[in-house]
Structures are given as C-alpha cells and as structure tokens.
Amino acid sequence: MSAFYALLFTVAFLVLVIGLAKKIYQYSRVPAPLKIPVTPAPLTKGGVAVRLAKEAILFAALFRSNKWTWLFGWMFHMSLFVVLTIHLRYFIKDVPEWLVLLQPIGKYAAFTMIIGLLGLLVRRMFVARVKYISSPSDYLWLLLLLVIGLTGVTMRFISHTDIISVKEFSLGILSFNWQTLPMDVPLLVHLFLVAILMILLPFSKLLHIPGLFFAPSRNQVDNPREKRHIAPWAAELEAEKNKMQPK
Amino acid sequence: MADFETPKFREYPVVPELKPDAMAGDGPFVSRAEYDEDLGYPGEMPENWKEKTLDKMQDLLGRYRSFQVFMDSCIKCGACTDKCHYFIGTNDPKNMPVARQDLMRKVYRRYFTFAGKFFPKLVGAVDLTEDVLKEWFNYYHQCSECRRCSVFCPMGIDTAEVTMAAREILAHVGYGQKYSNQIIQKVYKIGNNLGLPGPALEGILEDLEEEVEEDTGVPVKYNMDKEGVEALLMTPSADFFAEPHIDGLIGYGKVLHELGITWTVSSKASEAANFGLFIGSYDNIQRVSMRIREAAIDLKVKRIIFGECGHAWRVAYSFLNTLAGPFDFLDQNYPVPQHILEVTYGAIQEGKLRLNKEENDHLTMTFHDSCNVARASRMGDKPGGQFDIPRAVIKAACNNYVDMDSDTIKDATFCCGGGGGLLTDDLMELRVKGALPRMEALKKVTDEDGVTNVAAICAICKSQFTKTLPYYGFEMDAIMSVHQLVSEAIVMTGSEQEKELDGVEEEAKDTEE
C-alpha cells in the first residue's frame, strides 16, 4: 500500500508538472494578434503587473461583481494557500522558524477553507443562474476539495495520525527512498484525493490558475498607438501590404 | 408592428428569473453567396461542414491566445451571469455570458480536451451537430460584443472574443449573417456601409456648407477628396444623413474650421465603421482598414481624425497601427489616429474655442458611454480619458449635466442594445429588450434629475436609441451627438453668433453709460 501511494504521488507529480508545463507552453506559443486589453488598462508593464496581482491576490473583478461569491471564493483560495504553505513542513527536513510560527494560524485556515467551499457549493446548488451553468464536474471539484479539507481537519483535531512517519514518507518520495505510510483511513483518503487533484488539474478548469495570467484582456499594455503590435502569422499578411508605400 | 412586448421597467434592479428558450429561434437573416464570396467565405454550407467547422475551430485556437485560454479558464463561478443586457432584457439563460461561451466550450471540450473526449457527460461536452450550429448562429447573434461581462470576470474572459470566433467559424461554413456581410461588401464596392456613391456624398456635403454658412455667416468647408489638406476625417457614413449623427458632423466641421485645420473626407474610404470586427475576421478588418491608409496616402494628408463612432474608434485606436501601419508618413506630433473629441478637448483646454453654453440651457444632458470606446480604447494620455474627455466637452458646451447610476456608466456601461452587428430590423425584438438596462438608468435620471437628453459618441448607439427610445416612452430625438452640442454652442470667429454676443455686450455697456 505504501508503495502504491509512493508511486501514485510520483506519477501525480509528474503529470501535474508536465501537464501544466505543456499547457503553459501552449498558451505562450499561441499569438495574441491584436491589442485587446479591457480598458481602462495600464500604460506600462509595471501597471499590468499590479493589475494582475490585484486579480490574483484580491480577486478585484470578482469583488466588483458579486460580494458573496467573492467572500466564499476568496476565503477558500486564501485559506488553501495558507494550508498548502503549512504543508511545506512535510517536504523540508529542517523546518524554518517562520513556518513553525505559521502552524497555529494555519490549522484554523482549514476551517475557513471548508466554510468557503460550503458557501460555494450552496451557491452552486441553490442560485438558479449558477445551477444552470454547472456540470457534474463543477460539483465534484467542490466535493473533492471538501473531503480533502475534512479529512485533514479530522487528522488534526480528532483522529491524529503519525505525522513523523508521514514526513518520512514524503521526504522518501523526494529522495526516491520509499518509506512506510501509516495506514489510517483519513490519511489514505486525504492523500488519494490530493493525488487525483494533482493528476486532473492540467485537464480541467483548474487551468484557470495559469489562464488568469495569460488573458490578453488583462495582461496587455494599453499602448497600441505608440507601439506597433504584430503577430507572427499576421506578419505574413504584411508582405503584400508593404508594397503600398507613399510615393 | 412588433410581435413582442417591450419589457417593463423593473421597480428594483433584481436579477431576472430564468426563462429557458425565451429567445430560441433561427437568429437573424443568413447571408447569401453574393455577399459572402467577396469576403472570402464559401457562401453555402459544404457537405463536410462538420469537419470544416472543427478545422476552423482548431485554426482559431492556434491563432488567438484569447480564444484558447478562455476556452480553458472558466470556473463557472457565475460572476457574469447577471451582467449581460441581453440576459436582463430577455431572461433567456443562454444569454448569460458564461452560457453563451459554453455553447462553444462544450464542443471545444468534446473534440479538443482529454476530459471531454472520454468523459463528455461529466464535463458537459457535446457532439457537434447541425442543431448545435443553429444554436451558435442564434445565440452568437444575441451578443453585441460589448465586453461588459469581461470587466466582472475574475479570469478576464471576454465573451466578445468567443462570439467573434464563433461568427468567423460559422462564416467559414457558409453560415454568415446577412446584415454584416452585405455591409462589408458595400464598403468594398462603394466605399461605405450605406452604399452612398461619391457624387451623392458630395451633394450632401455641399448642402451642409450652404446650411452652415446660412446659419453662421462663416464659409465652413466640408471637403471631399481634396488633396493636400491637413487631415483626413474618417467618420461613420450615418454622419452624412442620419439624425442626430449629421449634427455631429456639422460640429466637427465648425471645430476644425475654427482651429484652422483643413480637412477632407475620402470617397474611397467614406466610412469609419469596420464591420470586419463584428464578424471576427482578421482578414476583413485588415482589408477595411487598409482603405484608410490608402486614402491618407492618396490625399497626402498629415493627420487622420476619427468622428464619433464606437467600434470604429476601437479598430482605429487599438488595431489600425497594427493592421495598416506604420504611419510614419503622417505628422508624428499628433496621435495616429486621433479622435475628434481629443481635438476639441485639447482646443478647449488651450482656450482656442469659444463656447456659449447658454445655447444649450434648455437641455439637461447625460452621457451614454459607448461600449467599444469605454472598454476597448482610450482617449488622451491617461487611462480613463475615454470617460473624462467626452464629459469635459459636454460640460464645456452645456450648463446642465448629470451622470446616470455609477454601475451603468464608464467601464460598467450598458450596451445600447444594437452594437456588434445587430443593428438590423430582423433583430428588433432583441434590440428593444437588450436596451432595457440602459433605458432604466436613463429613466431614473429623467425622473429624479430632470434629464432631457442623452448624448452619445457612436453611430450605432445613436441609431439604436432613435429606434428604441419610443418603445420606452421617450422622444426619439432625446438622443444627441456630442458634437451637436458643441455645434450649438460654438461661437466661430466672424460668425453671426459672435456679432450677436459681442454686440449685446456693447449695447449693455451703452445702457450702463
């Protein structure tokens, strides 16, 4: 069983990294032939960085759009970020002090994460407009994340697992020196679902993570009059046009 | 005439209930081979339409990062679902931006993603059938490409990009829209959307010169094809004959005359509009844009100035340099291209225009931000200039100005309901219903602040308002051009208006003594 999990995580990690890299490569390779930032847009690259940061960190557009969705969505994402960060201790041999200090705050982030997910799920089930646009996979993602969160909380507060062994196991995967994993049900469920999530991420709507940064509507500088913007395939069409020059 | 009901004003702007299939149907008139072939489309549906559809889809996924990324990155959060004016006006859930995108996305998933190929039901993927294509045609012609949803999307997904891709795909299997394609063909054949031939245009401009001279005593020129003048004026052809558009054109002429900027329109490129944008065709946007370059070269001008037209300004501001540039043969001291409002605003700032606001005292104005100007372009050198400059010009020409509700203006502006290639009589129901949110905002300032008129800087908005205002109980001439207000207020040097004003002052002095 431990070997299965070790293998599963090795595969999951590879799928995640390669899948995501392929997708990011694809996004970067497809040209954006025209300037289409949604205006008012920043006039400089620095401004674009600020615009994207506001979207990635504060969910600025969503805040403007719908306060409830923003509240639950932002709560979930920020909590997930904290939770992921405190999990770093399973991958770093000598845990740095800041990470130790973060642990007590971090353990409550699991609750805000679950509340956020529940809010999003309720909204998806009961707001007619959102229900209309939802596919089974949209519900399953929320359920998957909820179960991951709940099993995590279970291990932290109810049925403790041997985290020292878990750490040996995770460090073991990194160094290809597989170790035994404690055979606790919540842990096995937790880890299995995390692996599933890692494997499916590059093939799902979780591609919104890189997608956010590749949206030309948000990542372009507003300078079309000053700077000529031309895509490679558009350059081919250029040749013909360049015959037309003022006499 | 209408076989539909005009929506009622909502007491509170609550999100409407869903009425599935409220706007199901065949969509607008389908284009014909005679129009299509000039635009590079097949004209009728080929036997292997399915293969061709998927091929074109794949082609566009490889050409437009926006399309590829937007197909993947939607999280179905629902933020956009109550933002579209067509959804608010029709209640049809397929007019929710995400649902509109999903018509394409579910096919994308089926043929281009792992999940959709193997687990279609799980991710809502469907096979491409003739019914799907019909649904595309219907609902992708219920989007005015106004980008309002993109402002609110946490991923920045711009439904306009998806709509444009859909229309481009449809046109490639002989399923284009008659209105847009016929118009683009007219531009190629005659030079403008309305099919006004050169001599007719010349006649109109001569009449304008007479009329303006009669009113003001100043010989303002409205030239056509005059070589060697300073500026080429690109303006929507509606400015040559429709109300209130033509009053705007009169205004541009007066402003340019007063500033000593000689200018001309071109009979070859007598149209600022570029419907290539609406059908999402890079080739056609470029071909239409190239006429402007050619006209500027032929007429040996130093500047290109655009009149009041929303999507034309988007194409001009955002794409012209890319599509028809570089414009190194023009005077680089001026932006290329420049908006007439930038010219007027600059002149007002420098004190070069004398405006008698009292001429407009019988009006209380509000301003309708046109979507393509608001969310897809800029004026001046600061972000948001596209909001501030038109307002500054209106306020310089009028004493009474009130803005509509803040969530219905600037980058949250509601489309007039007729943009994006939908300004056609066969879509009248959609146009009237889609106008609802704008009409509600207008109604509010009319009732509460005594607003009498609304100004716009887009030919489509002006035409759409003229048609739809009466459905909502307003006068059709409540819509005005911004330069119409300038035209009323301007006091040109040596004009009757100047004599009258200064004369009155002298008389006043006389009585004081």
PDB file of C-alpha atoms in Angstrom, chain B residues 194-335:
ATOM      1  CA  LEU B 194     -24.735  52.730 -46.607  1.00  0.00           C
ATOM      2  CA  GLY B 195     -23.735  52.407 -50.226  1.00  0.00           C
ATOM      3  CA  LEU B 196     -23.700  56.165 -50.758  1.00  0.00           C
ATOM      4  CA  PRO B 197     -21.837  56.802 -54.012  1.00  0.00           C
ATOM      5  CA  GLY B 198     -19.284  59.616 -54.253  1.00  0.00           C
ATOM      6  CA  PRO B 199     -21.453  62.119 -56.140  1.00  0.00           C
ATOM      7  CA  ALA B 200     -24.315  61.735 -53.645  1.00  0.00           C
ATOM      8  CA  LEU B 201     -21.896  62.316 -50.827  1.00  0.00           C
ATOM      9  CA  GLU B 202     -20.501  65.395 -52.499  1.00  0.00           C
ATOM     10  CA  GLY B 203     -24.015  66.777 -52.853  1.00  0.00           C
ATOM     11  CA  ILE B 204     -24.717  66.245 -49.176  1.00  0.00           C
ATOM     12  CA  LEU B 205     -21.503  67.984 -48.154  1.00  0.00           C
ATOM     13  CA  GLU B 206     -22.252  70.961 -50.416  1.00  0.00           C
ATOM     14  CA  ASP B 207     -25.680  71.285 -48.832  1.00  0.00           C
ATOM     15  CA  LEU B 208     -24.050  71.244 -45.401  1.00  0.00           C
ATOM     16  CA  GLU B 209     -21.693  74.042 -46.388  1.00  0.00           C
ATOM     17  CA  GLU B 210     -24.638  76.150 -47.534  1.00  0.00           C
ATOM     18  CA  GLU B 211     -26.619  75.408 -44.424  1.00  0.00           C
ATOM     19  CA  VAL B 212     -23.776  76.253 -42.064  1.00  0.00           C
ATOM     20  CA  GLU B 213     -22.937  79.449 -43.914  1.00  0.00           C
ATOM     21  CA  GLU B 214     -26.581  80.474 -43.767  1.00  0.00           C
ATOM     22  CA  ASP B 215     -26.701  79.846 -40.009  1.00  0.00           C
ATOM     23  CA  THR B 216     -23.395  81.390 -39.070  1.00  0.00           C
ATOM     24  CA  GLY B 217     -22.196  83.524 -41.952  1.00  0.00           C
ATOM     25  CA  VAL B 218     -18.943  81.585 -41.924  1.00  0.00           C
ATOM     26  CA  PRO B 219     -17.862  79.608 -45.024  1.00  0.00           C
ATOM     27  CA  VAL B 220     -17.041  76.339 -43.245  1.00  0.00           C
ATOM     28  CA  LYS B 221     -15.716  73.757 -45.700  1.00  0.00           C
ATOM     29  CA  TYR B 222     -16.918  70.183 -45.881  1.00  0.00           C
ATOM     30  CA  ASN B 223     -14.493  68.837 -48.449  1.00  0.00           C
ATOM     31  CA  MET B 224     -14.448  65.548 -50.260  1.00  0.00           C
ATOM     32  CA  ASP B 225     -11.321  64.106 -51.908  1.00  0.00           C
ATOM     33  CA  LYS B 226      -9.424  67.368 -51.505  1.00  0.00           C
ATOM     34  CA  GLU B 227      -5.716  66.659 -51.796  1.00  0.00           C
ATOM     35  CA  GLY B 228      -3.084  68.268 -49.641  1.00  0.00           C
ATOM     36  CA  VAL B 229      -5.294  69.293 -46.739  1.00  0.00           C
ATOM     37  CA  GLU B 230      -4.054  68.715 -43.226  1.00  0.00           C
ATOM     38  CA  ALA B 231      -6.391  65.972 -42.053  1.00  0.00           C
ATOM     39  CA  LEU B 232      -8.391  63.040 -43.354  1.00  0.00           C
ATOM     40  CA  LEU B 233     -11.678  62.788 -41.490  1.00  0.00           C
ATOM     41  CA  MET B 234     -12.906  59.229 -41.060  1.00  0.00           C
ATOM     42  CA  THR B 235     -16.462  59.205 -39.865  1.00  0.00           C
ATOM     43  CA  PRO B 236     -19.327  56.722 -39.931  1.00  0.00           C
ATOM     44  CA  SER B 237     -21.417  57.135 -43.056  1.00  0.00           C
ATOM     45  CA  ALA B 238     -24.531  57.647 -40.928  1.00  0.00           C
ATOM     46  CA  ASP B 239     -22.990  61.048 -40.145  1.00  0.00           C
ATOM     47  CA  PHE B 240     -23.758  62.050 -43.732  1.00  0.00           C
ATOM     48  CA  PHE B 241     -27.502  61.786 -43.498  1.00  0.00           C
ATOM     49  CA  ALA B 242     -28.999  60.373 -40.283  1.00  0.00           C
ATOM     50  CA  GLU B 243     -30.264  62.370 -37.316  1.00  0.00           C
ATOM     51  CA  PRO B 244     -28.702  63.199 -34.889  1.00  0.00           C
ATOM     52  CA  HIS B 245     -25.485  61.991 -36.497  1.00  0.00           C
ATOM     53  CA  ILE B 246     -25.298  64.732 -39.111  1.00  0.00           C
ATOM     54  CA  ASP B 247     -25.498  67.445 -36.460  1.00  0.00           C
ATOM     55  CA  GLY B 248     -22.325  65.949 -35.065  1.00  0.00           C
ATOM     56  CA  LEU B 249     -20.644  66.165 -38.451  1.00  0.00           C
ATOM     57  CA  ILE B 250     -21.653  69.817 -38.693  1.00  0.00           C
ATOM     58  CA  GLY B 251     -19.990  70.264 -35.312  1.00  0.00           C
ATOM     59  CA  TYR B 252     -16.714  68.601 -36.363  1.00  0.00           C
ATOM     60  CA  GLY B 253     -16.617  70.939 -39.370  1.00  0.00           C
ATOM     61  CA  LYS B 254     -17.098  74.019 -37.251  1.00  0.00           C
ATOM     62  CA  VAL B 255     -14.458  72.989 -34.692  1.00  0.00           C
ATOM     63  CA  LEU B 256     -11.872  72.126 -37.349  1.00  0.00           C
ATOM     64  CA  HIS B 257     -12.607  75.356 -39.220  1.00  0.00           C
ATOM     65  CA  GLU B 258     -12.207  77.454 -36.085  1.00  0.00           C
ATOM     66  CA  LEU B 259      -8.894  75.746 -35.318  1.00  0.00           C
ATOM     67  CA  GLY B 260      -7.679  76.311 -38.857  1.00  0.00           C
ATOM     68  CA  ILE B 261      -7.309  72.595 -39.529  1.00  0.00           C
ATOM     69  CA  THR B 262      -8.104  71.928 -43.183  1.00  0.00           C
ATOM     70  CA  TRP B 263      -9.659  68.548 -43.757  1.00  0.00           C
ATOM     71  CA  THR B 264     -11.421  66.290 -46.179  1.00  0.00           C
ATOM     72  CA  VAL B 265     -13.378  63.087 -46.320  1.00  0.00           C
ATOM     73  CA  SER B 266     -12.436  60.463 -48.867  1.00  0.00           C
ATOM     74  CA  SER B 267     -14.955  58.989 -51.299  1.00  0.00           C
ATOM     75  CA  LYS B 268     -12.868  55.831 -51.426  1.00  0.00           C
ATOM     76  CA  ALA B 269     -12.869  55.435 -47.645  1.00  0.00           C
ATOM     77  CA  SER B 270     -16.068  57.273 -46.803  1.00  0.00           C
ATOM     78  CA  GLU B 271     -16.719  55.071 -43.813  1.00  0.00           C
ATOM     79  CA  ALA B 272     -15.071  54.823 -40.419  1.00  0.00           C
ATOM     80  CA  ALA B 273     -17.025  51.726 -39.407  1.00  0.00           C
ATOM     81  CA  ASN B 274     -15.348  48.369 -39.748  1.00  0.00           C
ATOM     82  CA  PHE B 275     -17.802  45.507 -39.546  1.00  0.00           C
ATOM     83  CA  GLY B 276     -14.931  43.092 -40.012  1.00  0.00           C
ATOM     84  CA  LEU B 277     -14.606  43.414 -36.239  1.00  0.00           C
ATOM     85  CA  PHE B 278     -18.150  42.204 -35.669  1.00  0.00           C
ATOM     86  CA  ILE B 279     -17.710  39.056 -37.741  1.00  0.00           C
ATOM     87  CA  GLY B 280     -14.350  38.375 -36.079  1.00  0.00           C
ATOM     88  CA  SER B 281     -12.461  38.278 -39.335  1.00  0.00           C
ATOM     89  CA  TYR B 282      -8.868  39.463 -39.149  1.00  0.00           C
ATOM     90  CA  ASP B 283      -8.615  39.464 -42.947  1.00  0.00           C
ATOM     91  CA  ASN B 284     -11.679  41.627 -43.374  1.00  0.00           C
ATOM     92  CA  ILE B 285     -10.816  44.020 -40.542  1.00  0.00           C
ATOM     93  CA  GLN B 286      -7.466  44.494 -42.194  1.00  0.00           C
ATOM     94  CA  ARG B 287      -8.872  44.892 -45.697  1.00  0.00           C
ATOM     95  CA  VAL B 288     -11.323  47.522 -44.498  1.00  0.00           C
ATOM     96  CA  SER B 289      -8.554  49.253 -42.521  1.00  0.00           C
ATOM     97  CA  MET B 290      -6.231  49.384 -45.493  1.00  0.00           C
ATOM     98  CA  ARG B 291      -8.624  51.727 -47.314  1.00  0.00           C
ATOM     99  CA  ILE B 292      -7.826  54.318 -44.676  1.00  0.00           C
ATOM    100  CA  ARG B 293      -4.106  54.017 -45.252  1.00  0.00           C
ATOM    101  CA  GLU B 294      -4.601  54.218 -48.997  1.00  0.00           C
ATOM    102  CA  ALA B 295      -6.877  57.265 -48.708  1.00  0.00           C
ATOM    103  CA  ALA B 296      -4.392  59.014 -46.405  1.00  0.00           C
ATOM    104  CA  ILE B 297      -1.601  58.376 -48.888  1.00  0.00           C
ATOM    105  CA  ASP B 298      -3.639  59.380 -51.931  1.00  0.00           C
ATOM    106  CA  LEU B 299      -4.870  62.595 -50.368  1.00  0.00           C
ATOM    107  CA  LYS B 300      -1.411  63.465 -48.982  1.00  0.00           C
ATOM    108  CA  VAL B 301      -2.755  64.366 -45.547  1.00  0.00           C
ATOM    109  CA  LYS B 302      -0.686  64.746 -42.373  1.00  0.00           C
ATOM    110  CA  ARG B 303      -3.229  63.554 -39.830  1.00  0.00           C
ATOM    111  CA  ILE B 304      -6.127  61.125 -39.530  1.00  0.00           C
ATOM    112  CA  ILE B 305      -9.033  62.198 -37.354  1.00  0.00           C
ATOM    113  CA  PHE B 306     -11.945  59.942 -36.467  1.00  0.00           C
ATOM    114  CA  GLY B 307     -15.514  61.101 -35.945  1.00  0.00           C
ATOM    115  CA  GLU B 308     -17.970  59.810 -33.362  1.00  0.00           C
ATOM    116  CA  CYS B 309     -18.187  56.046 -33.830  1.00  0.00           C
ATOM    117  CA  GLY B 310     -17.681  53.457 -31.120  1.00  0.00           C
ATOM    118  CA  HIS B 311     -16.372  50.296 -32.739  1.00  0.00           C
ATOM    119  CA  ALA B 312     -14.628  52.329 -35.435  1.00  0.00           C
ATOM    120  CA  TRP B 313     -12.673  54.008 -32.677  1.00  0.00           C
ATOM    121  CA  ARG B 314     -11.809  50.638 -31.183  1.00  0.00           C
ATOM    122  CA  VAL B 315     -10.440  49.447 -34.514  1.00  0.00           C
ATOM    123  CA  ALA B 316      -8.746  52.792 -35.123  1.00  0.00           C
ATOM    124  CA  TYR B 317      -7.228  53.198 -31.684  1.00  0.00           C
ATOM    125  CA  SER B 318      -6.351  49.586 -30.930  1.00  0.00           C
ATOM    126  CA  PHE B 319      -5.773  47.954 -34.307  1.00  0.00           C
ATOM    127  CA  LEU B 320      -5.076  50.492 -37.058  1.00  0.00           C
ATOM    128  CA  ASN B 321      -1.377  50.814 -36.322  1.00  0.00           C
ATOM    129  CA  THR B 322      -1.081  47.035 -36.258  1.00  0.00           C
ATOM    130  CA  LEU B 323      -3.248  46.333 -39.281  1.00  0.00           C
ATOM    131  CA  ALA B 324      -2.422  49.192 -41.610  1.00  0.00           C
ATOM    132  CA  GLY B 325       0.681  50.795 -40.087  1.00  0.00           C
ATOM    133  CA  PRO B 326       3.279  52.013 -39.712  1.00  0.00           C
ATOM    134  CA  PHE B 327       2.022  55.530 -40.259  1.00  0.00           C
ATOM    135  CA  ASP B 328       5.448  57.133 -40.368  1.00  0.00           C
ATOM    136  CA  PHE B 329       4.362  59.294 -43.315  1.00  0.00           C
ATOM    137  CA  LEU B 330       1.966  61.243 -41.085  1.00  0.00           C
ATOM    138  CA  ASP B 331       2.823  64.115 -38.732  1.00  0.00           C
ATOM    139  CA  GLN B 332       4.081  62.420 -35.579  1.00  0.00           C
ATOM    140  CA  ASN B 333       3.225  65.444 -33.429  1.00  0.00           C
ATOM    141  CA  TYR B 334      -0.331  64.179 -33.350  1.00  0.00           C
ATOM    142  CA  PRO B 335      -1.588  60.805 -32.193  1.00  0.00           C
TER     143      PRO B 335
END
